[in-house]
Amino acid sequence: MRYLLVSGAPNYIIAICTLIQVIICSVWLGTSPPSVNIDDTSENGHIIIVCIKGSVTAFYCVLGYLACLAQMSFTVAFFSRNLPNTFNEAKFLTFSMLLFCCVWVTFLPVYHSTKGKIPIPVWSYSSTECLVRMHYHLNIKGNVVIVGLFPAYTAYPLNKTTDWRMAKFTRDFMIEFKLRNYQCILAMMFAIEEINSSPYLLPNTSLGFEVYNVPHGQRHTLANVFVSFSGTVYANINYRCSRDSMPVAVLTGPSWALSENIGTLLDLYKFPQLTFGPFDSALSEGRRFSSLYQVAPKDTFLTLGIGSLMVHFHWTWVGLFIIDDDKGAQILSDLKGGLEKNGVCIAFVEMILVSRGSFLTTSWKNQVHILESTANVIIIYGDTDSLLSLIVNLKQTLLMWKVWVLNSQWDAAKFDNYFLLDALHGALIFSHHNEEIINFTDFIKTANPSKYPEDIYLHILWHSFFNCSLLRKDCKIVDNCLPNASLEFLPGNIFDMAMSEESYNVYNAVYAVAHSLHEMMLNQVQFQTHEKQKEVVFFPWQVSSLL
């Protein structure tokens, strides 16, 4: 032991061991590199993104080599106990190497107990036939109805060559459930239940709602709007074919494009539209969207806050990832001006195209060199869905010494897999201050298929996480459920119990409509005589004038 320490061996051990590992890895990557495959057979109803090792022999050679290094390190540390006390490192070397070996040994059963899943925010169901026919429509009747258009789930073709018209017959697709948007639906239900139970707001008037799923594509979006107007399964333009109450307002979001597409149509009818997504100056044009109201606060101070953060930490060399749309162009212009004013230089600017299912393509390979830039601070602006390709590839890459600055539209819990070496671990997120809504968490805890049997979303969640039997006919559970199951039992990276910023905006939007209706009701009652009292009638254009 003493001979090894006094000789020049320690000067070459690290270099030699590293060289051996580089050679093994180079041979592995050069001959049979790992790849990604889709497994839709091992687990019924789920699609798993599996990492194929390529060469099993090479994989275990790397693993075995690391095991040898761990064993040799522990052996050296064990014998170093006999070194003299003047060698201070000997006091702690054995203990630290013991911990290293324990962690490495613990890794083996953890690795072999998983299926090589890549942490991708997609839930997929390939064998449940009812999901192919599922049209999410949640309806609670009332004297006055508010319509909500939410992207609750989206279907993606697994194969880029798949014909969308044949996807439902071949089952060559997967469905992404957006639980962050589903929390917005719960926030809408919670606000309406609060209003209906209040004796001071809209007395003797019940507030109902209709919720529709808004898939990708402008055609499907506008079709759902006409369906909500006509009151039937099929859209009948300019006709109301139902005796149920006419909607008085529409909630849309969270994306800017979705609200813009719907707003163009609603403005023709002077129908009030409230958006709960991030504020967009393009939607504030009075000529195009005279009946559109944005609940979210402006991002006026976002660029100022980011610039102040850069100055505070003396970060003068940054990179930018910006969503490629009108909103992104405006933010890019504001960021450039604010950063350059504070002496911050921009290393690169990458505009990310918004494309459906982009996380399944290989377009990211052309952007890898950007992340190898010398800029250690990366600013990302966009929402979760639009920059899904970026976030998924970051989760698969171990990027050290990078500081990520994100805007508030990111779903942090959605991508949190509780791994400290995650590339986005410790990211800085700018968000708006929201007041705590009392009893909202308790409301989520009590939401279950028994309480809301018409909500298909809850049935699917219970089927997926609590092993409930599901009727393929109508997508509803029957039995074999975990007793007292609740949404709070779901992992935090799947469903966050805390109210999101979008849900907070939905909650405020519902109350804004309710207060406008209440004011209309008071005005109508005030001018009615006792002999000619009539039922209060609410027209959408009247609501728009009071919002």
Coordinates of C-alpha atoms in Angstrom, one line a residue, residues 18-394:
T18 CA -11.1 6.5 -18.0
L19 CA -9.4 5.5 -21.3
I20 CA -10.6 1.9 -20.8
Q21 CA -14.2 3.1 -20.2
V22 CA -14.1 5.4 -23.3
I23 CA -12.9 2.5 -25.5
I24 CA -15.6 0.2 -24.3
C25 CA -18.3 2.8 -24.8
S26 CA -16.9 3.8 -28.2
V27 CA -17.0 0.2 -29.4
W28 CA -20.6 -0.2 -28.0
L29 CA -21.9 3.0 -29.7
G30 CA -20.0 2.3 -32.9
T31 CA -21.3 -1.3 -33.4
S32 CA -24.7 -1.5 -31.7
P33 CA -25.8 1.9 -30.3
P34 CA -28.9 2.0 -28.1
S35 CA -32.2 3.0 -29.6
V36 CA -35.8 3.7 -28.6
N37 CA -38.7 1.3 -29.3
I38 CA -42.4 1.3 -28.5
D39 CA -43.7 -1.6 -26.5
D40 CA -47.5 -2.0 -26.7
T41 CA -47.9 -5.6 -25.8
S42 CA -46.3 -6.2 -22.4
E43 CA -48.8 -4.2 -20.4
N44 CA -52.4 -4.2 -21.3
G45 CA -53.7 -0.8 -22.3
H46 CA -50.4 1.0 -22.1
I47 CA -47.6 1.9 -24.5
I48 CA -44.1 2.0 -23.0
I49 CA -41.2 3.8 -24.5
V50 CA -38.4 1.3 -24.1
C51 CA -34.7 1.8 -24.4
I52 CA -33.1 -1.0 -26.4
K53 CA -29.5 -1.6 -25.3
G54 CA -28.3 -2.5 -28.7
S55 CA -25.6 -5.0 -27.6
V56 CA -26.4 -6.7 -24.3
T57 CA -22.8 -7.9 -24.1
A58 CA -21.4 -4.4 -24.4
F59 CA -23.9 -3.1 -21.8
Y60 CA -22.9 -5.6 -19.2
C61 CA -19.2 -5.1 -20.0
V62 CA -19.6 -1.4 -19.1
L63 CA -21.6 -2.4 -16.0
G64 CA -19.1 -5.0 -15.0
Y65 CA -16.2 -2.6 -15.5
L66 CA -17.8 -0.1 -13.2
A67 CA -18.4 -2.9 -10.7
C68 CA -14.6 -3.7 -10.8
L69 CA -13.7 -0.1 -10.3
A70 CA -16.1 0.1 -7.3
Q71 CA -14.6 -3.1 -5.8
M72 CA -11.1 -2.0 -6.3
S73 CA -11.8 1.4 -4.8
F74 CA -13.4 -0.1 -1.7
T75 CA -10.4 -2.5 -1.4
V76 CA -7.9 0.4 -1.5
A77 CA -10.0 2.3 1.0
F78 CA -10.2 -0.6 3.3
F79 CA -6.4 -1.1 3.5
S80 CA -5.9 2.7 3.8
R81 CA -7.1 2.4 7.4
N82 CA -3.6 1.3 8.3
L83 CA -2.1 4.6 7.1
P84 CA -0.7 6.9 9.7
N85 CA -2.9 9.5 11.3
T86 CA -1.0 12.3 9.6
F87 CA -2.7 11.1 6.4
N88 CA -6.0 13.0 7.1
E89 CA -7.8 11.6 4.1
A90 CA -7.6 8.1 5.5
K91 CA -10.1 9.0 8.2
F92 CA -12.9 9.5 5.7
L93 CA -11.8 7.5 2.7
T94 CA -13.1 4.2 3.8
F95 CA -16.5 5.5 4.8
S96 CA -17.0 7.5 1.6
M97 CA -16.1 4.5 -0.6
L98 CA -18.4 2.3 1.4
L99 CA -21.3 4.6 0.6
F100 CA -20.3 4.6 -3.0
C101 CA -20.4 0.8 -3.2
C102 CA -23.7 0.7 -1.4
V103 CA -25.3 3.2 -3.8
W104 CA -23.9 1.3 -6.8
V105 CA -25.1 -2.1 -5.5
T106 CA -28.6 -0.6 -4.8
F107 CA -28.7 0.6 -8.5
L108 CA -28.8 -3.0 -9.8
P109 CA -32.2 -4.1 -8.4
V110 CA -33.7 -0.7 -9.2
Y111 CA -32.6 -0.9 -12.8
H112 CA -33.7 -4.5 -13.3
S113 CA -37.1 -3.9 -11.7
T114 CA -38.0 -1.3 -14.4
K115 CA -38.8 -1.7 -18.1
G116 CA -36.3 0.9 -19.3
K117 CA -39.0 3.6 -19.5
I118 CA -38.0 7.0 -20.7
P119 CA -39.8 9.7 -18.7
I120 CA -42.1 11.0 -21.4
P121 CA -45.3 12.8 -20.4
V122 CA -47.7 10.6 -22.5
W123 CA -50.3 8.2 -21.3
S124 CA -51.2 5.7 -23.9
Y125 CA -54.0 3.2 -24.3
S126 CA -53.9 1.0 -27.3
S127 CA -56.2 -1.9 -26.3
T128 CA -59.1 -0.1 -24.8
E129 CA -61.5 0.2 -27.7
C130 CA -63.8 2.6 -26.1
L131 CA -61.2 5.3 -26.1
V132 CA -61.2 5.3 -29.9
R133 CA -64.9 6.3 -29.8
M134 CA -64.6 8.6 -26.8
H135 CA -65.9 12.1 -27.2
Y136 CA -65.4 13.9 -24.0
H137 CA -68.5 16.0 -23.1
L138 CA -69.3 16.8 -19.6
N139 CA -72.7 18.5 -19.0
I140 CA -74.3 19.8 -15.8
K141 CA -77.7 21.5 -16.4
G142 CA -78.7 24.9 -15.0
N143 CA -80.7 28.0 -15.8
V144 CA -77.6 29.6 -17.1
V145 CA -74.8 27.6 -18.8
I146 CA -71.1 28.4 -19.3
V147 CA -69.2 26.4 -22.0
G148 CA -65.6 25.3 -21.4
L149 CA -63.4 24.2 -24.3
F150 CA -60.4 22.4 -22.9
P151 CA -57.7 20.3 -24.6
A152 CA -58.4 17.3 -22.3
Y153 CA -56.7 14.7 -24.4
T154 CA -55.1 14.4 -27.9
A155 CA -54.6 11.4 -30.1
Y156 CA -51.3 10.9 -31.9
P157 CA -50.4 8.4 -34.7
L158 CA -47.6 6.2 -33.7
N159 CA -46.4 6.0 -37.3
K160 CA -46.0 9.2 -39.1
T161 CA -47.3 7.6 -42.3
T162 CA -50.6 6.6 -40.6
D163 CA -53.7 7.9 -42.3
W164 CA -55.7 9.8 -39.6
R165 CA -58.9 8.6 -41.2
M166 CA -57.8 5.0 -40.7
A167 CA -56.2 5.4 -37.2
K168 CA -59.3 4.5 -35.3
F169 CA -59.7 1.3 -37.2
T170 CA -56.1 0.2 -37.1
R171 CA -55.5 1.3 -33.5
D172 CA -52.1 2.6 -34.6
F173 CA -52.3 5.6 -32.3
M174 CA -51.9 6.7 -28.7
I175 CA -53.8 9.1 -26.5
E176 CA -52.1 11.8 -24.4
F177 CA -54.1 12.8 -21.4
K178 CA -53.4 16.4 -20.2
L179 CA -54.0 16.3 -16.5
R180 CA -53.0 19.9 -16.0
N181 CA -55.8 20.9 -18.3
Y182 CA -58.1 18.5 -16.5
Q183 CA -57.4 20.4 -13.3
C184 CA -58.8 23.4 -15.0
I185 CA -62.0 21.5 -15.6
L186 CA -62.1 20.6 -11.9
A187 CA -61.5 24.3 -11.1
M188 CA -64.5 25.2 -13.2
M189 CA -66.7 22.6 -11.5
F190 CA -65.5 23.8 -8.1
A191 CA -66.3 27.5 -8.8
I192 CA -69.8 26.7 -10.1
E193 CA -70.6 24.5 -7.1
E194 CA -69.5 27.4 -4.8
I195 CA -71.7 29.9 -6.7
N196 CA -74.7 27.6 -6.6
S197 CA -74.4 27.1 -2.9
S198 CA -74.0 30.8 -2.2
P199 CA -77.3 32.6 -1.1
Y200 CA -75.8 36.0 -2.0
L201 CA -74.6 35.4 -5.6
L202 CA -77.3 34.5 -8.3
P203 CA -80.0 33.6 -5.8
N204 CA -82.8 31.4 -7.3
T205 CA -80.6 30.8 -10.3
S206 CA -78.6 27.6 -11.0
L207 CA -75.4 27.8 -12.9
G208 CA -74.6 24.9 -15.2
F209 CA -71.7 24.1 -17.5
E210 CA -70.8 22.2 -20.6
V211 CA -67.2 21.0 -21.2
Y212 CA -65.9 19.8 -24.5
N213 CA -62.6 18.3 -25.5
V214 CA -60.7 20.3 -28.1
P215 CA -58.3 18.1 -30.1
H216 CA -55.7 19.3 -32.5
G217 CA -56.9 21.0 -35.6
Q218 CA -59.0 24.1 -36.3
R219 CA -61.8 22.0 -37.9
H220 CA -62.5 20.0 -34.8
T221 CA -62.3 23.1 -32.6
L222 CA -64.9 25.0 -34.5
A223 CA -67.1 22.0 -34.8
N224 CA -67.3 21.7 -31.0
V225 CA -68.2 25.4 -30.8
F226 CA -71.2 24.9 -33.2
V227 CA -72.2 21.8 -31.3
S228 CA -72.4 23.8 -28.0
F229 CA -74.4 26.5 -29.7
S230 CA -76.9 24.2 -31.4
G231 CA -77.3 21.9 -28.4
T232 CA -77.2 18.7 -30.4
V233 CA -74.7 16.0 -31.2
Y234 CA -74.3 17.4 -34.8
A235 CA -73.6 21.1 -35.5
N236 CA -76.5 23.1 -36.9
I237 CA -75.2 26.5 -37.8
N238 CA -77.3 29.4 -36.6
Y239 CA -79.9 27.2 -35.1
R240 CA -80.7 26.2 -31.5
C241 CA -82.2 22.7 -31.5
S242 CA -82.4 22.1 -27.8
R243 CA -84.7 23.4 -25.1
D244 CA -81.9 23.5 -22.6
S245 CA -80.4 26.9 -21.6
M246 CA -78.4 28.8 -24.1
P247 CA -74.7 29.3 -23.1
V248 CA -73.9 32.8 -22.1
A249 CA -70.1 32.6 -22.1
V250 CA -67.2 30.4 -23.4
L251 CA -63.9 29.7 -21.6
T252 CA -61.0 28.8 -23.8
G253 CA -57.3 28.1 -23.4
P254 CA -54.6 27.5 -22.5
S255 CA -52.9 28.0 -25.8
W256 CA -52.9 31.3 -27.7
A257 CA -53.7 29.6 -31.1
L258 CA -56.8 27.9 -29.7
S259 CA -58.3 31.0 -28.2
E260 CA -57.5 32.9 -31.5
N261 CA -59.3 30.3 -33.7
I262 CA -62.3 30.2 -31.5
G263 CA -62.4 34.0 -31.0
T264 CA -62.7 34.7 -34.7
L265 CA -65.9 32.7 -34.8
L266 CA -67.4 33.9 -31.5
D267 CA -66.8 37.6 -32.4
L268 CA -69.3 37.2 -35.3
Y269 CA -72.0 36.4 -32.8
K270 CA -70.8 39.0 -30.2
F271 CA -70.4 36.0 -27.8
P272 CA -68.4 36.6 -24.7
Q273 CA -65.1 34.6 -24.6
L274 CA -62.8 34.5 -21.6
T275 CA -59.4 33.0 -22.1
F276 CA -57.5 31.5 -19.1
G277 CA -54.2 31.0 -20.9
P278 CA -51.2 33.4 -20.8
F279 CA -51.9 37.0 -21.8
D280 CA -51.3 37.6 -25.5
S281 CA -51.3 41.2 -26.8
A282 CA -52.5 39.9 -30.2
L283 CA -55.8 38.9 -28.6
S284 CA -56.3 42.4 -27.3
E285 CA -57.1 43.9 -30.7
G286 CA -60.6 45.4 -30.3
R287 CA -61.4 45.2 -34.0
R288 CA -60.8 41.5 -34.3
F289 CA -61.8 40.3 -30.9
S290 CA -64.4 42.8 -29.5
S291 CA -65.9 40.1 -27.2
L292 CA -62.7 38.5 -26.0
Y293 CA -61.5 39.0 -22.4
Q294 CA -58.2 37.7 -21.0
V295 CA -58.2 36.7 -17.4
A296 CA -54.4 36.2 -17.0
P297 CA -52.3 39.2 -16.1
K298 CA -49.9 40.7 -18.6
D299 CA -46.3 39.5 -18.9
T300 CA -45.1 43.1 -18.8
F301 CA -42.6 42.6 -16.1
L302 CA -41.4 39.1 -17.2
T303 CA -38.6 40.4 -19.4
L304 CA -37.7 43.0 -16.7
G305 CA -37.5 40.2 -14.1
I306 CA -35.4 38.0 -16.3
G307 CA -33.0 40.9 -17.0
S308 CA -32.7 41.7 -13.3
L309 CA -32.0 38.1 -12.6
M310 CA -29.1 38.1 -15.1
V311 CA -27.7 41.2 -13.7
H312 CA -27.9 40.0 -10.1
F313 CA -26.0 36.9 -10.7
H314 CA -23.6 38.5 -13.3
W315 CA -24.8 36.1 -16.1
T316 CA -23.7 37.9 -19.3
W317 CA -23.7 35.0 -21.8
V318 CA -27.1 33.3 -22.3
G319 CA -29.0 31.2 -24.9
L320 CA -32.6 31.5 -25.9
F321 CA -35.2 28.9 -26.8
I322 CA -38.4 30.7 -27.9
I323 CA -41.7 29.3 -29.3
D324 CA -42.0 30.2 -33.0
D325 CA -45.3 32.1 -33.1
D326 CA -46.5 35.7 -32.8
K327 CA -46.2 35.6 -29.0
G328 CA -42.7 34.2 -29.1
A329 CA -41.6 36.9 -31.6
Q330 CA -42.9 39.6 -29.3
I331 CA -41.1 38.1 -26.3
L332 CA -37.9 37.7 -28.3
S333 CA -38.0 41.4 -29.2
D334 CA -38.6 42.4 -25.6
L335 CA -35.9 40.1 -24.2
K336 CA -33.3 41.2 -26.7
G337 CA -33.9 44.8 -25.8
G338 CA -33.9 44.2 -22.1
L339 CA -30.9 41.9 -22.0
E340 CA -28.7 44.1 -24.3
K341 CA -29.7 47.1 -22.2
N342 CA -28.2 45.4 -19.1
G343 CA -25.1 44.3 -20.9
V344 CA -26.1 40.6 -21.4
C345 CA -25.0 39.0 -24.6
I346 CA -27.0 36.3 -26.5
A347 CA -25.0 33.3 -27.5
F348 CA -27.8 31.8 -29.7
V349 CA -31.5 32.1 -30.5
E350 CA -33.4 29.0 -31.4
M351 CA -37.1 29.2 -32.5
I352 CA -38.9 26.0 -31.8
L353 CA -41.6 25.0 -34.3
V354 CA -44.9 24.0 -32.9
S355 CA -45.7 20.6 -34.4
R356 CA -48.1 17.9 -33.4
G357 CA -46.3 14.9 -31.9
S358 CA -42.9 16.4 -32.5
F359 CA -41.5 14.4 -29.6
L360 CA -41.7 11.2 -31.7
T361 CA -39.5 12.6 -34.4
T362 CA -35.7 12.9 -34.7
S363 CA -35.7 16.6 -35.4
W364 CA -33.9 17.2 -32.1
K365 CA -30.7 15.7 -33.5
N366 CA -30.1 18.9 -35.5
Q367 CA -30.2 21.0 -32.3
V368 CA -27.8 19.0 -30.1
H369 CA -24.9 21.3 -30.9
I370 CA -26.8 24.3 -29.5
L371 CA -26.9 22.7 -26.0
E372 CA -23.1 22.2 -26.3
S373 CA -22.7 26.0 -26.5
T374 CA -20.5 27.8 -23.9
A375 CA -23.6 29.6 -22.6
N376 CA -24.3 28.2 -19.2
V377 CA -27.7 30.0 -18.8
I378 CA -30.5 29.0 -21.1
I379 CA -33.8 30.9 -21.2
I380 CA -36.9 29.0 -22.4
Y381 CA -40.2 30.7 -23.3
G382 CA -43.2 28.7 -24.3
D383 CA -45.9 26.4 -23.0
T384 CA -45.5 22.7 -22.1
D385 CA -47.3 21.3 -25.2
S386 CA -45.5 23.5 -27.8
L387 CA -42.0 22.7 -26.5
L388 CA -42.6 19.1 -25.7
S389 CA -39.8 18.0 -28.0
L390 CA -37.3 20.1 -26.2
I391 CA -38.3 19.0 -22.7
V392 CA -38.3 15.3 -23.5
N393 CA -34.9 15.4 -25.1
L394 CA -33.5 17.4 -22.1

